[in-house]
Amino acid sequence: MRKKRNSGSGKKFLLLYLLVVIAVTVFGTYFAYDKYTGIFSPNVVIDKSENYIYIPTGASFELVVDHLVEQKYIRDRESFEWVAEKKKYKGNIKPGRFKIKANMSNNELVNLLRSGKQDPVKVSFNNIKSKEALAGALTRNLEADSVNLLRMLNNRTVAEKYGFTTTTILTMFIPNTYEFYWNTSEEKLLERMAKEYKKFWTDERRQLAADMGLTQTEVYVLASIVQAEQNQHDTEKPLIAGLYLNRIRIGMPLQSDPTVKFATGLHDAKRILAADKDIDSPYNTYKYKGLPPGPINLPEVSSIDAVLNYKKNNNVYMCAKEDLSGFHYFTNDFKQHLIYAEKYQKALNKMGIMR
């Protein structure tokens, strides 16, 4: 009888052992599956195929996760945090602009953010007439602050670092489309623009400027006037550049209406009045001979090259055509110039343009 009881107890123990093993196996399998899905199953949910997450410089892990949750970029916060912790992302936050795609797994998302591999931002600037406008255009799609950048543009030490004054530093900026990382600082932004400036001024361009007896800054300033005089038809730019060079050579004031607009702040004026030409400003080329101290805008590359490759001519007068086509009359005869000017003034009067 004792043997039978022992045999029955053994069977119960074996059965209990098997049940425990099965339970542990099931639980382990479930746990492993749960963690597997947490790592490799899709967790990024966005309403389009791709989007961007912006992580500020100095951001904490909590801020990153909160942003992902608030923007509804991830389905499950807990699984993301678990994967991030296991992959040591918590102490390795990198700032930047990151492209995320729909159905990315936590593993893919953490790997991307931890790598610091950003998608660059395209930054374009043109038709700029002031430091304020430039600072705004450069930082519009970047983390950098426009107020800080403007402060640097007005800082003499910063300007001198790059070989300029606070008046001429705008000539360092060549209008174009550039790629930057979103978290580029104001300092790095200026360093990049300085490199682009040096890249633009090739040996050939520097030699052309030297042959004209102008510095790179003077070429840029003259190009800004050419740009303001002609922003519709590039073919006229070399001719206008040649005309202004003629005036400089004979000691004649440049008498450029756009410089008066700049000096008075009347950038959108269609008509310059006699009183405007009396304003006491170094940018008023009716009052002061030679080039103004700085550019009146950031000229396009076509305008800079038009100055460097100016068209030789004998003209010292120009006037917009009365058909308002954007083209000009050119002459070296003052009486003929007055005839052209009268035609243009009559056209403005007929259209009721008094300012």
Short mmCIF file of C-alpha atoms in Angstrom, two decimals:
data_model
loop_
_atom_site.label_atom_id
_atom_site.label_comp_id
_atom_site.label_asym_id
_atom_site.label_seq_id
_atom_site.Cartn_x
_atom_site.Cartn_y
_atom_site.Cartn_z
CA MET A 1 0.00 0.00 0.00
CA ARG A 2 2.85 2.40 0.84
CA LYS A 3 4.40 1.84 -2.58
CA LYS A 4 1.16 2.74 -4.34
CA ARG A 5 0.87 5.99 -2.37
CA ASN A 6 4.46 6.89 -3.26
CA SER A 7 3.75 6.13 -6.89
CA GLY A 8 0.66 8.37 -6.85
CA SER A 9 2.55 11.21 -5.19
CA GLY A 10 5.28 10.96 -7.79
CA LYS A 11 2.80 11.25 -10.60
CA LYS A 12 1.20 14.31 -9.01
CA PHE A 13 4.60 15.93 -8.56
CA LEU A 14 5.51 15.18 -12.16
CA LEU A 15 2.21 16.57 -13.36
CA LEU A 16 2.67 19.71 -11.27
CA TYR A 17 6.21 20.11 -12.58
CA LEU A 18 5.02 19.79 -16.16
CA LEU A 19 2.30 22.37 -15.56
CA VAL A 20 4.85 24.78 -14.08
CA VAL A 21 7.19 24.23 -17.04
CA ILE A 22 4.35 24.78 -19.49
CA ALA A 23 3.24 27.92 -17.64
CA VAL A 24 6.76 29.30 -17.56
CA THR A 25 7.20 28.46 -21.24
CA VAL A 26 3.91 30.09 -22.17
CA PHE A 27 4.68 33.15 -20.07
CA GLY A 28 8.21 33.31 -21.41
CA THR A 29 6.98 32.98 -24.96
CA TYR A 30 4.39 35.68 -24.40
CA PHE A 31 6.96 37.94 -22.72
CA ALA A 32 9.44 37.36 -25.52
CA TYR A 33 6.78 37.97 -28.15
CA ASP A 34 5.63 41.12 -26.37
CA LYS A 35 9.17 42.47 -26.25
CA TYR A 36 9.81 41.43 -29.84
CA THR A 37 6.74 43.29 -31.05
CA GLY A 38 7.73 46.26 -28.88
CA ILE A 39 11.09 46.37 -30.62
CA PHE A 40 10.32 45.44 -34.21
CA SER A 41 6.60 45.99 -34.80
CA PRO A 42 5.39 49.29 -36.31
CA ASN A 43 4.91 52.02 -33.72
CA VAL A 44 5.17 55.22 -35.77
CA VAL A 45 1.73 56.40 -36.82
CA ILE A 46 1.60 59.48 -39.03
CA ASP A 47 -1.09 60.51 -41.48
CA LYS A 48 1.31 60.66 -44.43
CA SER A 49 4.21 58.59 -45.68
CA GLU A 50 6.80 60.75 -43.92
CA ASN A 51 7.11 63.66 -41.53
CA TYR A 52 9.77 65.45 -39.51
CA ILE A 53 10.57 65.62 -35.84
CA TYR A 54 12.59 68.57 -34.56
CA ILE A 55 14.74 68.01 -31.47
CA PRO A 56 16.10 71.26 -29.96
CA THR A 57 19.67 71.62 -28.78
CA GLY A 58 19.89 70.55 -25.13
CA ALA A 59 16.58 68.66 -25.22
CA SER A 60 15.98 66.03 -22.52
CA PHE A 61 14.77 62.50 -23.17
CA GLU A 62 11.45 63.37 -21.54
CA LEU A 63 10.98 66.32 -23.90
CA VAL A 64 11.63 64.09 -26.93
CA VAL A 65 9.13 61.47 -25.77
CA ASP A 66 6.53 64.09 -24.83
CA HIS A 67 6.86 65.62 -28.29
CA LEU A 68 6.42 62.25 -30.00
CA VAL A 69 3.31 61.58 -27.94
CA GLU A 70 1.81 65.08 -28.22
CA GLN A 71 2.25 65.08 -31.99
CA LYS A 72 0.76 61.57 -32.09
CA TYR A 73 3.80 60.24 -33.91
CA ILE A 74 3.97 57.02 -31.86
CA ARG A 75 1.27 54.56 -30.88
CA ASP A 76 2.76 53.23 -27.64
CA ARG A 77 4.90 55.37 -25.34
CA GLU A 78 5.94 52.61 -22.93
CA SER A 79 7.42 50.34 -25.58
CA PHE A 80 9.36 53.25 -27.11
CA GLU A 81 10.79 54.20 -23.72
CA TRP A 82 11.79 50.58 -23.04
CA VAL A 83 13.61 50.25 -26.38
CA ALA A 84 15.24 53.68 -25.95
CA GLU A 85 16.52 52.70 -22.52
CA LYS A 86 17.90 49.36 -23.71
CA LYS A 87 19.67 51.05 -26.64
CA LYS A 88 21.07 53.75 -24.32
CA TYR A 89 19.35 56.61 -26.17
CA LYS A 90 18.38 58.37 -22.94
CA GLY A 91 21.87 59.72 -22.40
CA ASN A 92 22.64 60.20 -26.08
CA ILE A 93 20.11 62.78 -27.30
CA LYS A 94 21.16 64.49 -30.53
CA PRO A 95 19.48 67.68 -31.76
CA GLY A 96 18.29 68.10 -35.32
CA ARG A 97 15.60 67.60 -37.92
CA PHE A 98 14.87 63.93 -38.51
CA LYS A 99 12.71 62.39 -41.19
CA ILE A 100 10.40 59.73 -39.77
CA LYS A 101 8.35 57.37 -41.89
CA ALA A 102 5.00 55.71 -41.29
CA ASN A 103 5.16 52.25 -39.71
CA MET A 104 8.71 52.61 -38.44
CA SER A 105 9.42 50.32 -35.50
CA ASN A 106 10.75 51.55 -32.17
CA ASN A 107 14.07 49.99 -33.09
CA GLU A 108 14.25 51.93 -36.36
CA LEU A 109 13.12 55.18 -34.74
CA VAL A 110 15.59 54.96 -31.86
CA ASN A 111 18.41 54.03 -34.24
CA LEU A 112 17.60 57.09 -36.38
CA LEU A 113 17.42 59.53 -33.49
CA ARG A 114 20.50 58.10 -31.81
CA SER A 115 22.53 58.26 -35.04
CA GLY A 116 22.04 62.01 -35.42
CA LYS A 117 21.54 61.51 -39.17
CA GLN A 118 19.53 64.54 -40.21
CA ASP A 119 17.72 65.63 -43.32
CA PRO A 120 19.17 69.04 -44.31
CA VAL A 121 17.05 72.16 -44.71
CA LYS A 122 17.16 74.27 -47.88
CA VAL A 123 17.73 77.95 -47.14
CA SER A 124 17.24 80.53 -49.88
CA PHE A 125 17.56 84.30 -49.74
CA ASN A 126 17.19 86.99 -52.38
CA ASN A 127 15.64 90.44 -52.78
CA ILE A 128 17.13 91.37 -49.40
CA LYS A 129 17.56 95.05 -48.55
CA SER A 130 18.52 95.03 -44.87
CA LYS A 131 20.28 93.06 -42.15
CA GLU A 132 16.94 92.51 -40.43
CA ALA A 133 15.48 90.92 -43.55
CA LEU A 134 18.58 88.79 -44.05
CA ALA A 135 18.59 87.53 -40.46
CA GLY A 136 14.94 86.60 -40.81
CA ALA A 137 15.38 84.84 -44.14
CA LEU A 138 18.39 82.82 -42.98
CA THR A 139 16.83 81.58 -39.75
CA ARG A 140 13.22 81.15 -40.87
CA ASN A 141 13.58 77.38 -41.15
CA LEU A 142 16.46 76.88 -38.72
CA GLU A 143 16.83 76.62 -34.96
CA ALA A 144 19.13 79.66 -34.99
CA ASP A 145 17.59 82.86 -33.64
CA SER A 146 17.17 85.87 -35.95
CA VAL A 147 17.68 88.36 -33.10
CA ASN A 148 20.98 86.77 -32.12
CA LEU A 149 22.10 86.65 -35.75
CA LEU A 150 21.20 90.32 -36.27
CA ARG A 151 23.16 91.21 -33.14
CA MET A 152 26.19 89.43 -34.60
CA LEU A 153 25.83 91.21 -37.95
CA ASN A 154 25.96 94.51 -36.07
CA ASN A 155 28.94 93.48 -33.96
CA ARG A 156 32.21 95.09 -35.09
CA THR A 157 34.37 92.26 -33.74
CA VAL A 158 32.34 89.67 -35.61
CA ALA A 159 32.47 91.68 -38.85
CA GLU A 160 36.23 92.20 -38.57
CA LYS A 161 36.74 88.48 -37.97
CA TYR A 162 35.58 87.90 -41.55
CA GLY A 163 37.36 90.92 -43.02
CA PHE A 164 34.43 93.36 -43.15
CA THR A 165 32.90 96.26 -41.28
CA THR A 166 29.37 96.31 -39.93
CA THR A 167 28.50 98.40 -42.99
CA THR A 168 30.00 96.04 -45.57
CA ILE A 169 29.37 92.64 -43.96
CA LEU A 170 26.30 92.11 -46.14
CA THR A 171 28.65 91.78 -49.12
CA MET A 172 29.74 88.44 -47.64
CA PHE A 173 26.35 86.93 -48.50
CA ILE A 174 25.91 85.58 -52.02
CA PRO A 175 22.19 84.98 -52.76
CA ASN A 176 21.56 81.34 -53.59
CA THR A 177 19.98 78.20 -52.17
CA TYR A 178 22.06 76.45 -49.53
CA GLU A 179 21.61 73.35 -47.40
CA PHE A 180 22.01 73.56 -43.63
CA TYR A 181 21.32 71.23 -40.76
CA TRP A 182 18.35 72.54 -38.81
CA ASN A 183 20.32 72.93 -35.56
CA THR A 184 23.09 75.03 -37.18
CA SER A 185 24.06 77.78 -34.74
CA GLU A 186 24.36 81.46 -35.62
CA GLU A 187 28.16 81.18 -35.43
CA LYS A 188 28.29 78.16 -37.74
CA LEU A 189 25.90 79.84 -40.13
CA LEU A 190 28.23 82.81 -40.52
CA GLU A 191 31.23 80.52 -40.90
CA ARG A 192 29.45 78.68 -43.71
CA MET A 193 28.55 81.93 -45.48
CA ALA A 194 32.17 83.06 -45.24
CA LYS A 195 33.25 79.82 -46.92
CA GLU A 196 30.65 80.28 -49.67
CA TYR A 197 31.90 83.83 -50.19
CA LYS A 198 35.48 82.61 -50.68
CA LYS A 199 34.26 79.86 -52.98
CA PHE A 200 32.34 82.37 -55.09
CA TRP A 201 35.28 84.71 -55.49
CA THR A 202 37.35 82.50 -57.75
CA ASP A 203 40.76 83.53 -59.08
CA GLU A 204 39.06 84.58 -62.31
CA ARG A 205 36.51 86.83 -60.60
CA ARG A 206 39.14 88.38 -58.34
CA GLN A 207 41.32 89.12 -61.37
CA LEU A 208 38.43 90.74 -63.23
CA ALA A 209 37.78 92.99 -60.24
CA ALA A 210 41.47 93.89 -59.99
CA ASP A 211 41.58 94.72 -63.70
CA MET A 212 38.71 97.16 -63.13
CA GLY A 213 40.50 98.76 -60.21
CA LEU A 214 37.73 97.73 -57.82
CA THR A 215 37.75 95.68 -54.63
CA GLN A 216 35.41 92.73 -54.22
CA THR A 217 33.29 94.85 -51.89
CA GLU A 218 33.08 97.68 -54.43
CA VAL A 219 32.03 95.24 -57.15
CA TYR A 220 29.28 93.95 -54.86
CA VAL A 221 28.08 97.46 -53.98
CA LEU A 222 27.94 98.47 -57.64
CA ALA A 223 26.16 95.20 -58.45
CA SER A 224 23.51 96.07 -55.87
CA ILE A 225 22.81 99.31 -57.76
CA VAL A 226 22.69 97.47 -61.09
CA GLN A 227 20.32 94.95 -59.51
CA ALA A 228 18.01 97.72 -58.28
CA GLU A 229 18.04 99.46 -61.66
CA GLN A 230 17.32 96.30 -63.64
CA ASN A 231 15.64 93.28 -62.05
CA GLN A 232 13.65 92.18 -65.09
CA HIS A 233 16.02 91.87 -68.02
CA ASP A 234 19.48 90.44 -67.31
CA THR A 235 20.67 91.35 -70.81
CA GLU A 236 20.74 95.05 -69.87
CA LYS A 237 22.78 94.60 -66.70
CA PRO A 238 26.29 94.66 -68.32
CA LEU A 239 25.32 97.85 -70.18
CA ILE A 240 24.12 99.54 -66.98
CA ALA A 241 27.28 98.45 -65.19
CA GLY A 242 29.36 99.99 -67.97
CA LEU A 243 27.43 103.25 -67.71
CA TYR A 244 28.05 103.57 -63.97
CA LEU A 245 31.72 102.74 -64.42
CA ASN A 246 31.89 105.58 -66.96
CA ARG A 247 30.44 107.97 -64.37
CA ILE A 248 32.95 106.83 -61.76
CA ARG A 249 35.86 107.30 -64.16
CA ILE A 250 34.94 110.86 -65.11
CA GLY A 251 34.11 111.86 -61.53
CA MET A 252 30.41 112.24 -62.22
CA PRO A 253 27.96 111.46 -59.39
CA LEU A 254 26.24 108.12 -59.91
CA GLN A 255 22.83 109.82 -59.53
CA SER A 256 21.09 106.50 -59.00
CA ASP A 257 17.43 106.71 -57.98
CA PRO A 258 17.54 103.35 -56.14
CA THR A 259 20.20 104.74 -53.78
CA VAL A 260 17.85 107.59 -52.91
CA LYS A 261 15.04 105.11 -52.28
CA PHE A 262 17.37 103.25 -49.94
CA ALA A 263 18.44 106.43 -48.16
CA THR A 264 14.86 107.62 -47.66
CA GLY A 265 13.40 104.19 -46.96
CA LEU A 266 10.96 104.66 -49.86
CA HIS A 267 11.77 101.25 -51.31
CA ASP A 268 8.47 100.90 -53.18
CA ALA A 269 8.31 104.41 -54.61
CA LYS A 270 7.72 104.54 -58.36
CA ARG A 271 8.81 108.14 -58.57
CA ILE A 272 11.66 110.07 -56.96
CA LEU A 273 10.93 113.72 -56.22
CA ALA A 274 13.44 116.58 -56.29
CA ALA A 275 13.19 116.94 -52.51
CA ASP A 276 14.19 113.29 -52.06
CA LYS A 277 17.50 113.98 -53.74
CA ASP A 278 18.44 116.49 -51.04
CA ILE A 279 18.50 113.97 -48.21
CA ASP A 280 21.83 114.03 -46.39
CA SER A 281 22.90 110.40 -46.51
CA PRO A 282 26.12 108.73 -47.69
CA TYR A 283 23.82 106.51 -49.74
CA ASN A 284 22.44 109.49 -51.68
CA THR A 285 24.49 109.31 -54.88
CA TYR A 286 23.01 112.59 -56.11
CA LYS A 287 24.63 114.38 -53.18
CA TYR A 288 27.83 112.35 -52.77
CA LYS A 289 30.17 111.15 -55.50
CA GLY A 290 31.39 107.60 -55.81
CA LEU A 291 29.92 104.38 -54.53
CA PRO A 292 27.84 104.34 -51.34
CA PRO A 293 29.51 102.81 -48.26
CA GLY A 294 27.60 99.55 -48.49
CA PRO A 295 25.21 97.61 -50.72
CA ILE A 296 21.59 98.73 -51.07
CA ASN A 297 20.50 95.12 -51.51
CA LEU A 298 21.95 91.64 -51.89
CA PRO A 299 22.46 91.39 -55.67
CA GLU A 300 21.94 88.22 -57.64
CA VAL A 301 24.97 86.43 -59.05
CA SER A 302 23.92 87.65 -62.51
CA SER A 303 24.29 91.26 -61.34
CA ILE A 304 27.72 90.67 -59.79
CA ASP A 305 28.92 88.96 -62.95
CA ALA A 306 27.39 91.75 -65.05
CA VAL A 307 29.68 94.22 -63.28
CA LEU A 308 32.72 91.96 -63.66
CA ASN A 309 31.88 91.47 -67.34
CA TYR A 310 30.51 94.94 -68.01
CA LYS A 311 29.85 96.11 -71.55
CA LYS A 312 32.08 98.97 -72.64
CA ASN A 313 30.11 101.95 -73.95
CA ASN A 314 30.15 105.75 -74.02
CA ASN A 315 26.84 106.25 -72.22
CA VAL A 316 26.50 108.28 -69.03
CA TYR A 317 22.72 108.74 -69.01
CA MET A 318 19.87 106.24 -68.78
CA CYS A 319 16.13 106.52 -68.41
CA ALA A 320 13.35 103.97 -68.13
CA LYS A 321 11.26 103.63 -71.27
CA GLU A 322 7.80 105.15 -71.27
CA ASP A 323 6.17 101.80 -72.11
CA LEU A 324 7.19 100.62 -68.61
CA SER A 325 8.62 97.46 -70.15
CA GLY A 326 11.54 97.50 -67.75
CA PHE A 327 13.98 98.42 -70.52
CA HIS A 328 15.93 101.69 -70.66
CA TYR A 329 17.12 104.34 -73.08
CA PHE A 330 20.89 104.95 -73.03
CA THR A 331 22.76 107.99 -74.32
CA ASN A 332 25.77 110.24 -73.74
CA ASP A 333 23.85 113.33 -74.86
CA PHE A 334 22.22 115.25 -72.00
CA LYS A 335 19.63 116.94 -74.25
CA GLN A 336 18.55 113.57 -75.61
CA HIS A 337 18.37 112.27 -72.07
CA LEU A 338 15.96 115.08 -71.14
CA ILE A 339 13.72 114.08 -74.05
CA TYR A 340 13.64 110.49 -72.80
CA ALA A 341 12.99 111.66 -69.24
CA GLU A 342 10.05 113.81 -70.36
CA LYS A 343 8.48 110.83 -72.13
CA TYR A 344 8.80 108.74 -68.99
CA GLN A 345 7.40 111.46 -66.71
CA LYS A 346 4.39 111.91 -69.01
CA ALA A 347 3.74 108.16 -68.92
CA LEU A 348 3.76 108.21 -65.11
CA ASN A 349 1.44 111.24 -65.05
CA LYS A 350 -0.97 109.54 -67.44
CA MET A 351 -1.13 106.53 -65.14
CA GLY A 352 -1.58 108.70 -62.07
CA ILE A 353 1.69 107.58 -60.52
CA MET A 354 2.83 110.50 -58.39
CA ARG A 355 4.91 108.57 -55.86
#
